[in-house]
PDB file of C-alpha atoms in Angstrom:
ATOM      1  CA  MET O   6     194.875 176.110 153.580  1.00 55.00           C
ATOM      2  CA  VAL O   7     195.546 172.422 152.886  1.00 59.00           C
ATOM      3  CA  PHE O   8     192.784 170.061 151.808  1.00 59.00           C
ATOM      4  CA  TYR O   9     192.223 166.482 152.908  1.00 63.00           C
ATOM      5  CA  MET O  10     190.728 164.110 150.371  1.00 60.00           C
ATOM      6  CA  LYS O  11     189.885 160.913 152.272  1.00 69.00           C
ATOM      7  CA  LYS O  12     186.326 159.880 153.135  1.00 85.00           C
ATOM      8  CA  ILE O  13     184.481 161.985 155.708  1.00 94.00           C
ATOM      9  CA  GLU O  14     181.630 160.190 157.490  1.00 96.00           C
ATOM     10  CA  PHE O  15     178.627 161.495 159.410  1.00 97.00           C
ATOM     11  CA  LEU O  16     177.146 160.628 162.807  1.00 97.00           C
ATOM     12  CA  GLN O  17     173.405 161.173 163.038  1.00 97.00           C
ATOM     13  CA  LYS O  18     171.980 162.944 166.095  1.00 95.00           C
ATOM     14  CA  SER O  19     170.772 159.608 167.487  1.00 94.00           C
ATOM     15  CA  GLU O  20     174.356 158.284 167.381  1.00 96.00           C
ATOM     16  CA  LEU O  21     175.908 161.147 169.334  1.00 96.00           C
ATOM     17  CA  PRO O  22     177.215 160.616 172.880  1.00 94.00           C
ATOM     18  CA  LYS O  23     174.699 161.453 175.600  1.00 93.00           C
ATOM     19  CA  GLU O  24     177.077 164.057 177.071  1.00 94.00           C
ATOM     20  CA  LEU O  25     176.108 166.434 174.255  1.00 95.00           C
ATOM     21  CA  ASN O  26     172.512 166.495 175.499  1.00 92.00           C
ATOM     22  CA  ARG O  27     173.758 169.014 178.095  1.00 90.00           C
ATOM     23  CA  LEU O  28     174.303 171.668 175.428  1.00 92.00           C
ATOM     24  CA  LYS O  29     171.819 174.534 175.297  1.00 85.00           C
ATOM     25  CA  LYS O  30     172.361 174.785 171.540  1.00 89.00           C
ATOM     26  CA  GLY O  31     172.041 171.192 170.394  1.00 90.00           C
ATOM     27  CA  VAL O  32     174.138 169.309 167.858  1.00 96.00           C
ATOM     28  CA  ASN O  33     172.264 167.820 164.913  1.00 94.00           C
ATOM     29  CA  GLY O  34     175.094 165.533 163.907  1.00 97.00           C
ATOM     30  CA  LEU O  35     178.870 165.397 163.553  1.00 98.00           C
ATOM     31  CA  TYR O  36     181.104 164.845 160.570  1.00 98.00           C
ATOM     32  CA  PHE O  37     184.057 162.689 161.504  1.00 97.00           C
ATOM     33  CA  ILE O  38     187.278 161.072 160.387  1.00 96.00           C
ATOM     34  CA  GLY O  39     188.858 158.314 162.460  1.00 95.00           C
ATOM     35  CA  ASP O  40     187.845 156.090 165.344  1.00 96.00           C
ATOM     36  CA  LYS O  41     184.305 157.039 166.409  1.00 96.00           C
ATOM     37  CA  ASN O  42     184.491 154.516 169.275  1.00 96.00           C
ATOM     38  CA  LEU O  43     186.581 157.083 171.177  1.00 97.00           C
ATOM     39  CA  LEU O  44     183.322 158.957 171.786  1.00 97.00           C
ATOM     40  CA  LYS O  45     182.197 156.068 174.024  1.00 94.00           C
ATOM     41  CA  GLN O  46     185.234 156.263 176.314  1.00 94.00           C
ATOM     42  CA  PRO O  47     185.684 158.367 179.478  1.00 95.00           C
ATOM     43  CA  LYS O  48     186.729 161.847 178.375  1.00 97.00           C
ATOM     44  CA  ILE O  49     188.435 164.902 179.874  1.00 98.00           C
ATOM     45  CA  SER O  50     188.459 168.212 177.970  1.00 98.00           C
ATOM     46  CA  VAL O  51     191.627 170.326 177.955  1.00 98.00           C
ATOM     47  CA  VAL O  52     191.783 173.928 176.697  1.00 98.00           C
ATOM     48  CA  GLY O  53     194.092 176.896 177.048  1.00 98.00           C
ATOM     49  CA  SER O  54     196.109 179.673 175.509  1.00 97.00           C
ATOM     50  CA  ARG O  55     197.465 179.512 171.981  1.00 96.00           C
ATOM     51  CA  LYS O  56     200.547 181.274 173.383  1.00 96.00           C
ATOM     52  CA  ALA O  57     201.090 178.842 176.230  1.00 96.00           C
ATOM     53  CA  SER O  58     204.356 178.987 178.146  1.00 96.00           C
ATOM     54  CA  VAL O  59     206.879 176.169 178.016  1.00 95.00           C
ATOM     55  CA  TYR O  60     205.965 175.412 181.640  1.00 95.00           C
ATOM     56  CA  THR O  61     202.267 175.067 180.747  1.00 96.00           C
ATOM     57  CA  LYS O  62     202.914 172.867 177.724  1.00 96.00           C
ATOM     58  CA  GLU O  63     205.128 170.554 179.786  1.00 95.00           C
ATOM     59  CA  TRP O  64     202.385 170.268 182.436  1.00 95.00           C
ATOM     60  CA  VAL O  65     199.770 169.618 179.746  1.00 97.00           C
ATOM     61  CA  TYR O  66     201.926 166.977 178.099  1.00 95.00           C
ATOM     62  CA  SER O  67     202.473 165.098 181.373  1.00 95.00           C
ATOM     63  CA  LEU O  68     198.806 165.347 182.358  1.00 96.00           C
ATOM     64  CA  CYS O  69     197.422 164.208 179.013  1.00 96.00           C
ATOM     65  CA  LYS O  70     199.929 161.393 178.677  1.00 95.00           C
ATOM     66  CA  ALA O  71     198.852 160.086 182.082  1.00 94.00           C
ATOM     67  CA  LEU O  72     195.159 160.380 181.158  1.00 95.00           C
ATOM     68  CA  ALA O  73     195.674 158.428 177.933  1.00 95.00           C
ATOM     69  CA  ASN O  74     197.668 155.747 179.754  1.00 92.00           C
ATOM     70  CA  ALA O  75     194.721 155.393 182.130  1.00 93.00           C
ATOM     71  CA  LYS O  76     192.369 154.885 179.144  1.00 93.00           C
ATOM     72  CA  ILE O  77     190.819 158.332 179.442  1.00 96.00           C
ATOM     73  CA  CYS O  78     190.342 160.165 176.148  1.00 97.00           C
ATOM     74  CA  VAL O  79     191.538 163.770 175.886  1.00 98.00           C
ATOM     75  CA  VAL O  80     189.275 166.223 174.029  1.00 98.00           C
ATOM     76  CA  SER O  81     190.540 169.531 172.672  1.00 98.00           C
ATOM     77  CA  GLY O  82     190.218 171.891 169.726  1.00 98.00           C
ATOM     78  CA  GLY O  83     193.267 171.324 167.521  1.00 97.00           C
ATOM     79  CA  ALA O  84     194.513 174.910 167.940  1.00 97.00           C
ATOM     80  CA  LEU O  85     198.043 176.136 168.559  1.00 97.00           C
ATOM     81  CA  GLY O  86     199.529 176.011 172.055  1.00 97.00           C
ATOM     82  CA  VAL O  87     197.687 174.011 174.714  1.00 98.00           C
ATOM     83  CA  ASP O  88     195.302 172.206 172.338  1.00 98.00           C
ATOM     84  CA  ILE O  89     197.873 170.592 170.109  1.00 98.00           C
ATOM     85  CA  ALA O  90     200.136 169.729 173.069  1.00 97.00           C
ATOM     86  CA  ALA O  91     197.183 167.890 174.620  1.00 98.00           C
ATOM     87  CA  HIS O  92     196.505 165.968 171.411  1.00 98.00           C
ATOM     88  CA  GLN O  93     200.137 165.034 170.859  1.00 97.00           C
ATOM     89  CA  ALA O  94     200.539 163.720 174.409  1.00 96.00           C
ATOM     90  CA  SER O  95     197.380 161.612 174.372  1.00 97.00           C
ATOM     91  CA  MET O  96     197.678 160.148 170.867  1.00 97.00           C
ATOM     92  CA  PRO O  97     195.901 157.973 169.776  1.00 97.00           C
ATOM     93  CA  ARG O  98     193.391 158.365 172.629  1.00 97.00           C
ATOM     94  CA  THR O  99     192.320 161.862 171.639  1.00 98.00           C
ATOM     95  CA  ILE O 100     189.401 163.689 170.008  1.00 98.00           C
ATOM     96  CA  SER O 101     189.850 166.993 168.184  1.00 98.00           C
ATOM     97  CA  VAL O 102     186.822 169.203 167.531  1.00 98.00           C
ATOM     98  CA  PHE O 103     187.252 171.563 164.582  1.00 98.00           C
ATOM     99  CA  ALA O 104     185.552 174.844 163.634  1.00 97.00           C
ATOM    100  CA  ASN O 105     185.632 174.097 159.907  1.00 97.00           C
ATOM    101  CA  GLY O 106     184.868 171.336 157.421  1.00 96.00           C
ATOM    102  CA  LEU O 107     187.206 168.386 157.866  1.00 96.00           C
ATOM    103  CA  ASP O 108     188.392 168.597 154.268  1.00 94.00           C
ATOM    104  CA  THR O 109     190.345 171.700 155.364  1.00 93.00           C
ATOM    105  CA  ILE O 110     193.467 171.389 157.526  1.00 94.00           C
ATOM    106  CA  TYR O 111     193.476 174.367 159.904  1.00 95.00           C
ATOM    107  CA  PRO O 112     195.615 175.785 161.398  1.00 95.00           C
ATOM    108  CA  ILE O 113     198.240 174.882 158.816  1.00 95.00           C
ATOM    109  CA  ALA O 114     200.991 175.120 161.447  1.00 96.00           C
ATOM    110  CA  ASN O 115     199.491 172.009 163.051  1.00 96.00           C
ATOM    111  CA  LYS O 116     199.203 170.092 159.775  1.00 96.00           C
ATOM    112  CA  LYS O 117     201.415 167.163 160.804  1.00 96.00           C
ATOM    113  CA  SER O 118     199.613 166.587 164.110  1.00 97.00           C
ATOM    114  CA  ILE O 119     196.146 167.084 162.598  1.00 97.00           C
ATOM    115  CA  LEU O 120     196.849 164.485 159.915  1.00 95.00           C
ATOM    116  CA  GLU O 121     198.009 162.121 162.655  1.00 96.00           C
ATOM    117  CA  ILE O 122     194.701 162.706 164.453  1.00 97.00           C
ATOM    118  CA  TYR O 123     192.845 161.905 161.214  1.00 96.00           C
ATOM    119  CA  GLU O 124     194.816 158.702 160.743  1.00 94.00           C
ATOM    120  CA  ASN O 125     195.062 157.370 164.306  1.00 95.00           C
ATOM    121  CA  ALA O 126     192.561 159.154 166.588  1.00 97.00           C
ATOM    122  CA  LEU O 127     189.298 161.049 165.939  1.00 98.00           C
ATOM    123  CA  ALA O 128     188.452 164.393 164.348  1.00 98.00           C
ATOM    124  CA  VAL O 129     184.894 165.754 164.495  1.00 98.00           C
ATOM    125  CA  SER O 130     183.101 168.875 163.290  1.00 98.00           C
ATOM    126  CA  GLU O 131     179.570 170.245 162.955  1.00 97.00           C
ATOM    127  CA  TYR O 132     180.555 171.757 159.630  1.00 97.00           C
ATOM    128  CA  ASN O 133     180.264 170.214 156.195  1.00 95.00           C
ATOM    129  CA  ILE O 134     182.920 170.010 153.508  1.00 93.00           C
ATOM    130  CA  GLY O 135     184.003 173.439 152.327  1.00 92.00           C
ATOM    131  CA  GLU O 136     182.924 175.310 155.468  1.00 96.00           C
ATOM    132  CA  ALA O 137     185.606 177.793 156.517  1.00 96.00           C
ATOM    133  CA  PRO O 138     186.890 178.411 160.092  1.00 95.00           C
ATOM    134  CA  LEU O 139     184.972 181.651 160.653  1.00 95.00           C
ATOM    135  CA  PRO O 140     185.480 183.465 163.992  1.00 92.00           C
ATOM    136  CA  TYR O 141     182.053 182.705 165.514  1.00 94.00           C
ATOM    137  CA  ARG O 142     182.495 179.005 164.782  1.00 96.00           C
ATOM    138  CA  PHE O 143     185.319 178.708 167.293  1.00 95.00           C
ATOM    139  CA  LEU O 144     182.929 179.577 170.109  1.00 92.00           C
ATOM    140  CA  GLU O 145     180.433 177.052 168.736  1.00 95.00           C
ATOM    141  CA  ARG O 146     183.245 174.503 168.537  1.00 97.00           C
ATOM    142  CA  ASN O 147     184.197 175.194 172.152  1.00 97.00           C
ATOM    143  CA  ARG O 148     180.802 174.189 173.494  1.00 97.00           C
ATOM    144  CA  ILE O 149     181.295 170.712 171.990  1.00 98.00           C
ATOM    145  CA  VAL O 150     184.818 170.429 173.396  1.00 98.00           C
ATOM    146  CA  VAL O 151     183.459 171.313 176.845  1.00 97.00           C
ATOM    147  CA  GLY O 152     180.289 169.240 176.585  1.00 97.00           C
ATOM    148  CA  LEU O 153     182.053 165.992 175.724  1.00 97.00           C
ATOM    149  CA  GLY O 154     184.165 165.938 178.901  1.00 97.00           C
ATOM    150  CA  GLN O 155     183.574 164.641 182.406  1.00 95.00           C
ATOM    151  CA  ALA O 156     185.657 167.630 183.499  1.00 97.00           C
ATOM    152  CA  LEU O 157     187.310 170.665 181.925  1.00 98.00           C
ATOM    153  CA  VAL O 158     190.967 171.526 182.456  1.00 98.00           C
ATOM    154  CA  VAL O 159     191.832 175.154 181.669  1.00 98.00           C
ATOM    155  CA  ALA O 160     195.608 175.017 181.482  1.00 98.00           C
ATOM    156  CA  GLN O 161     196.414 178.715 180.935  1.00 98.00           C
ATOM    157  CA  ALA O 162     194.173 181.656 180.059  1.00 97.00           C
ATOM    158  CA  ASP O 163     194.010 185.413 179.773  1.00 96.00           C
ATOM    159  CA  LEU O 164     191.073 187.178 181.417  1.00 95.00           C
ATOM    160  CA  GLN O 165     189.360 187.868 178.089  1.00 94.00           C
ATOM    161  CA  SER O 166     189.742 184.611 176.188  1.00 95.00           C
ATOM    162  CA  GLY O 167     187.916 181.705 174.633  1.00 94.00           C
ATOM    163  CA  SER O 168     189.241 179.477 177.401  1.00 97.00           C
ATOM    164  CA  MET O 169     187.499 181.606 180.036  1.00 97.00           C
ATOM    165  CA  GLN O 170     184.280 181.392 178.004  1.00 96.00           C
ATOM    166  CA  SER O 171     184.741 177.627 178.003  1.00 97.00           C
ATOM    167  CA  ALA O 172     185.055 177.656 181.791  1.00 97.00           C
ATOM    168  CA  LEU O 173     181.774 179.596 182.010  1.00 95.00           C
ATOM    169  CA  MET O 174     180.088 177.082 179.703  1.00 96.00           C
ATOM    170  CA  ALA O 175     181.329 174.209 181.860  1.00 95.00           C
ATOM    171  CA  ARG O 176     179.975 175.771 185.051  1.00 94.00           C
ATOM    172  CA  LYS O 177     176.568 176.310 183.438  1.00 92.00           C
ATOM    173  CA  MET O 178     176.516 172.642 182.411  1.00 93.00           C
ATOM    174  CA  GLY O 179     177.560 171.462 185.868  1.00 93.00           C
ATOM    175  CA  ILE O 180     180.932 170.224 184.598  1.00 95.00           C
ATOM    176  CA  PRO O 181     183.786 170.573 187.136  1.00 96.00           C
ATOM    177  CA  VAL O 182     186.590 172.965 186.145  1.00 97.00           C
ATOM    178  CA  TYR O 183     190.250 172.403 186.991  1.00 97.00           C
ATOM    179  CA  VAL O 184     193.311 174.601 186.506  1.00 98.00           C
ATOM    180  CA  LEU O 185     197.059 174.134 186.694  1.00 96.00           C
ATOM    181  CA  PRO O 186     199.236 175.869 189.285  1.00 94.00           C
ATOM    182  CA  GLN O 187     200.489 179.099 187.713  1.00 95.00           C
ATOM    183  CA  ARG O 188     202.539 182.092 188.808  1.00 90.00           C
ATOM    184  CA  ILE O 189     200.392 185.065 189.716  1.00 86.00           C
ATOM    185  CA  HIS O 190     200.898 187.189 186.580  1.00 87.00           C
ATOM    186  CA  GLU O 191     201.294 184.449 183.960  1.00 91.00           C
ATOM    187  CA  SER O 192     197.734 183.114 183.712  1.00 97.00           C
ATOM    188  CA  LYS O 193     195.393 185.744 185.092  1.00 96.00           C
ATOM    189  CA  GLY O 194     192.295 183.923 183.900  1.00 97.00           C
ATOM    190  CA  THR O 195     192.940 180.621 185.660  1.00 98.00           C
ATOM    191  CA  ASN O 196     194.209 182.369 188.784  1.00 97.00           C
ATOM    192  CA  LYS O 197     190.959 184.378 188.868  1.00 97.00           C
ATOM    193  CA  LEU O 198     188.884 181.202 188.569  1.00 97.00           C
ATOM    194  CA  LEU O 199     190.840 179.703 191.436  1.00 95.00           C
ATOM    195  CA  SER O 200     190.613 182.765 193.689  1.00 95.00           C
ATOM    196  CA  GLU O 201     186.843 182.982 193.168  1.00 96.00           C
ATOM    197  CA  GLY O 202     186.308 179.312 193.977  1.00 96.00           C
ATOM    198  CA  LYS O 203     185.179 178.541 190.429  1.00 96.00           C
ATOM    199  CA  ALA O 204     187.880 175.955 189.765  1.00 97.00           C
ATOM    200  CA  ASN O 205     189.948 173.320 191.551  1.00 96.00           C
ATOM    201  CA  ILE O 206     193.711 173.109 191.247  1.00 96.00           C
ATOM    202  CA  ILE O 207     195.610 170.076 189.970  1.00 96.00           C
ATOM    203  CA  ASN O 208     198.601 169.666 192.260  1.00 92.00           C
ATOM    204  CA  ASP O 209     199.082 165.942 191.685  1.00 92.00           C
ATOM    205  CA  ILE O 210     198.573 164.359 188.266  1.00 93.00           C
ATOM    206  CA  GLY O 211     198.181 160.854 189.655  1.00 91.00           C
ATOM    207  CA  GLU O 212     195.415 161.916 192.040  1.00 91.00           C
ATOM    208  CA  PHE O 213     193.600 163.778 189.271  1.00 94.00           C
ATOM    209  CA  VAL O 214     193.765 160.807 186.898  1.00 93.00           C
ATOM    210  CA  ALA O 215     192.561 158.431 189.611  1.00 90.00           C
ATOM    211  CA  LYS O 216     189.548 160.669 190.264  1.00 90.00           C
ATOM    212  CA  PHE O 217     188.240 160.093 186.741  1.00 89.00           C
ATOM    213  CA  SER O 218     189.387 156.559 186.077  1.00 81.00           C
ATOM    214  CA  ASN O 219     188.411 153.033 186.975  1.00 62.00           C
ATOM    215  CA  PHE O 220     191.867 152.065 185.742  1.00 46.00           C
ATOM    216  CA  THR O 221     193.408 149.183 187.712  1.00 41.00           C
ATOM    217  CA  PRO O 222     197.133 149.103 186.944  1.00 41.00           C
ATOM    218  CA  SER O 223     197.853 145.677 188.425  1.00 37.00           C
ATOM    219  CA  LEU O 224     195.259 144.096 186.117  1.00 33.00           C
ATOM    220  CA  ASP O 225     195.599 146.238 183.039  1.00 40.00           C
ATOM    221  CA  PHE O 226     199.360 145.960 182.768  1.00 36.00           C
ATOM    222  CA  GLY O 227     199.714 142.208 183.285  1.00 41.00           C
ATOM    223  CA  GLY O 228     202.736 140.987 181.334  1.00 52.00           C
ATOM    224  CA  ASP O 229     203.958 144.545 180.818  1.00 70.00           C
ATOM    225  CA  GLU O 230     207.598 144.716 179.720  1.00 81.00           C
ATOM    226  CA  ILE O 231     208.490 147.610 182.024  1.00 86.00           C
ATOM    227  CA  LEU O 232     206.826 146.055 185.069  1.00 82.00           C
ATOM    228  CA  ASP O 233     208.521 142.731 184.394  1.00 82.00           C
ATOM    229  CA  PHE O 234     211.904 144.442 184.034  1.00 86.00           C
ATOM    230  CA  CYS O 235     211.463 146.319 187.327  1.00 88.00           C
ATOM    231  CA  GLN O 236     209.867 143.473 189.275  1.00 85.00           C
ATOM    232  CA  ASN O 237     212.826 142.855 191.579  1.00 85.00           C
ATOM    233  CA  GLY O 238     214.123 146.434 191.588  1.00 91.00           C
ATOM    234  CA  VAL O 239     216.609 147.866 189.082  1.00 91.00           C
ATOM    235  CA  ASP O 240     218.917 150.847 188.922  1.00 90.00           C
ATOM    236  CA  LEU O 241     217.065 154.005 187.807  1.00 91.00           C
ATOM    237  CA  ASP O 242     219.706 154.920 185.218  1.00 87.00           C
ATOM    238  CA  LEU O 243     219.453 151.448 183.675  1.00 90.00           C
ATOM    239  CA  ALA O 244     215.653 151.665 183.515  1.00 89.00           C
ATOM    240  CA  LEU O 245     215.802 155.138 181.939  1.00 90.00           C
ATOM    241  CA  GLN O 246     218.372 153.960 179.416  1.00 89.00           C
ATOM    242  CA  LYS O 247     216.069 151.124 178.349  1.00 88.00           C
ATOM    243  CA  PHE O 248     212.636 152.781 178.517  1.00 88.00           C
ATOM    244  CA  GLY O 249     213.213 156.551 178.713  1.00 88.00           C
ATOM    245  CA  ASP O 250     210.585 158.824 180.292  1.00 81.00           C
ATOM    246  CA  LYS O 251     207.990 156.027 180.366  1.00 83.00           C
ATOM    247  CA  ILE O 252     209.517 155.155 183.752  1.00 86.00           C
ATOM    248  CA  TYR O 253     208.286 158.488 185.126  1.00 80.00           C
ATOM    249  CA  GLU O 254     204.878 158.018 183.484  1.00 75.00           C
ATOM    250  CA  TYR O 255     204.554 154.675 185.256  1.00 77.00           C
ATOM    251  CA  GLU O 256     205.538 156.346 188.538  1.00 77.00           C
ATOM    252  CA  ILE O 257     202.790 158.960 188.061  1.00 68.00           C
ATOM    253  CA  LEU O 258     200.254 156.170 187.490  1.00 65.00           C
ATOM    254  CA  GLY O 259     201.397 154.280 190.578  1.00 67.00           C
ATOM    255  CA  LEU O 260     202.776 151.341 188.615  1.00 77.00           C
ATOM    256  CA  VAL O 261     206.349 151.652 189.898  1.00 82.00           C
ATOM    257  CA  LYS O 262     208.073 153.272 192.857  1.00 87.00           C
ATOM    258  CA  ILE O 263     211.379 155.138 192.601  1.00 89.00           C
ATOM    259  CA  SER O 264     213.329 155.211 195.845  1.00 87.00           C
ATOM    260  CA  ASN O 265     217.069 155.738 196.426  1.00 87.00           C
ATOM    261  CA  LEU O 266     217.607 155.590 192.637  1.00 88.00           C
ATOM    262  CA  ILE O 267     215.986 152.148 192.444  1.00 90.00           C
ATOM    263  CA  VAL O 268     212.848 151.462 190.387  1.00 91.00           C
ATOM    264  CA  LYS O 269     210.555 148.682 191.575  1.00 90.00           C
ATOM    265  CA  SER O 270     207.206 147.460 190.257  1.00 84.00           C
ATOM    266  CA  LEU O 271     204.256 147.775 192.640  1.00 76.00           C
TER     267      LEU O 271
END
């Protein structure tokens, strides 16, 4: 384990976001490092397998990047696989909920990204300094991840998994559950949720983001360099050369249109 030495602060129960009032087992307070104002923003929770496929991680990255661009905060648990992909994509608009004291960096494989969360986003935990990531604490952690969100996205899950328990928690709290499109044998848990009518599928990232956002692109991106560059229509290759994949992010958010290899601001 690696230990973190900077100041860890504490949010009293009265300071916690109202979303946590939905939890059957209440939260008496949260230790935190980072920007506590993220707790006041619209939030979507994203969970999934630690052994997520490349396909799933690419979907998660695109989804969470679009959510962050629309000023929606992404909540997850800092674990391997889906969790850390969600945090990386939505940085710095992301909240990580840990199952251990925040003086301990765990899992160590995610050290670089966790330290970035500490420095630029928000890390929270119920557990005091020195508390270890014991197995039962991950389930306790999950209820906070779920409870903070307006919706829960289960990206990929086995039938017997913490992610499926999170989906059950969400349903009990009246929180809508969403899943990604998956091949029939590659995410049996999410496919089961879908087949039983216990989850909705995300087929279009832009539509999903719009459902949970009051984001108005034409106002929020006034004076934006990419929109200015594409105002009169430019060659797609030229736009990609200058701005990279942000062009596709802007297309997902409805800020630009790509047609016949021409990019034009909307």
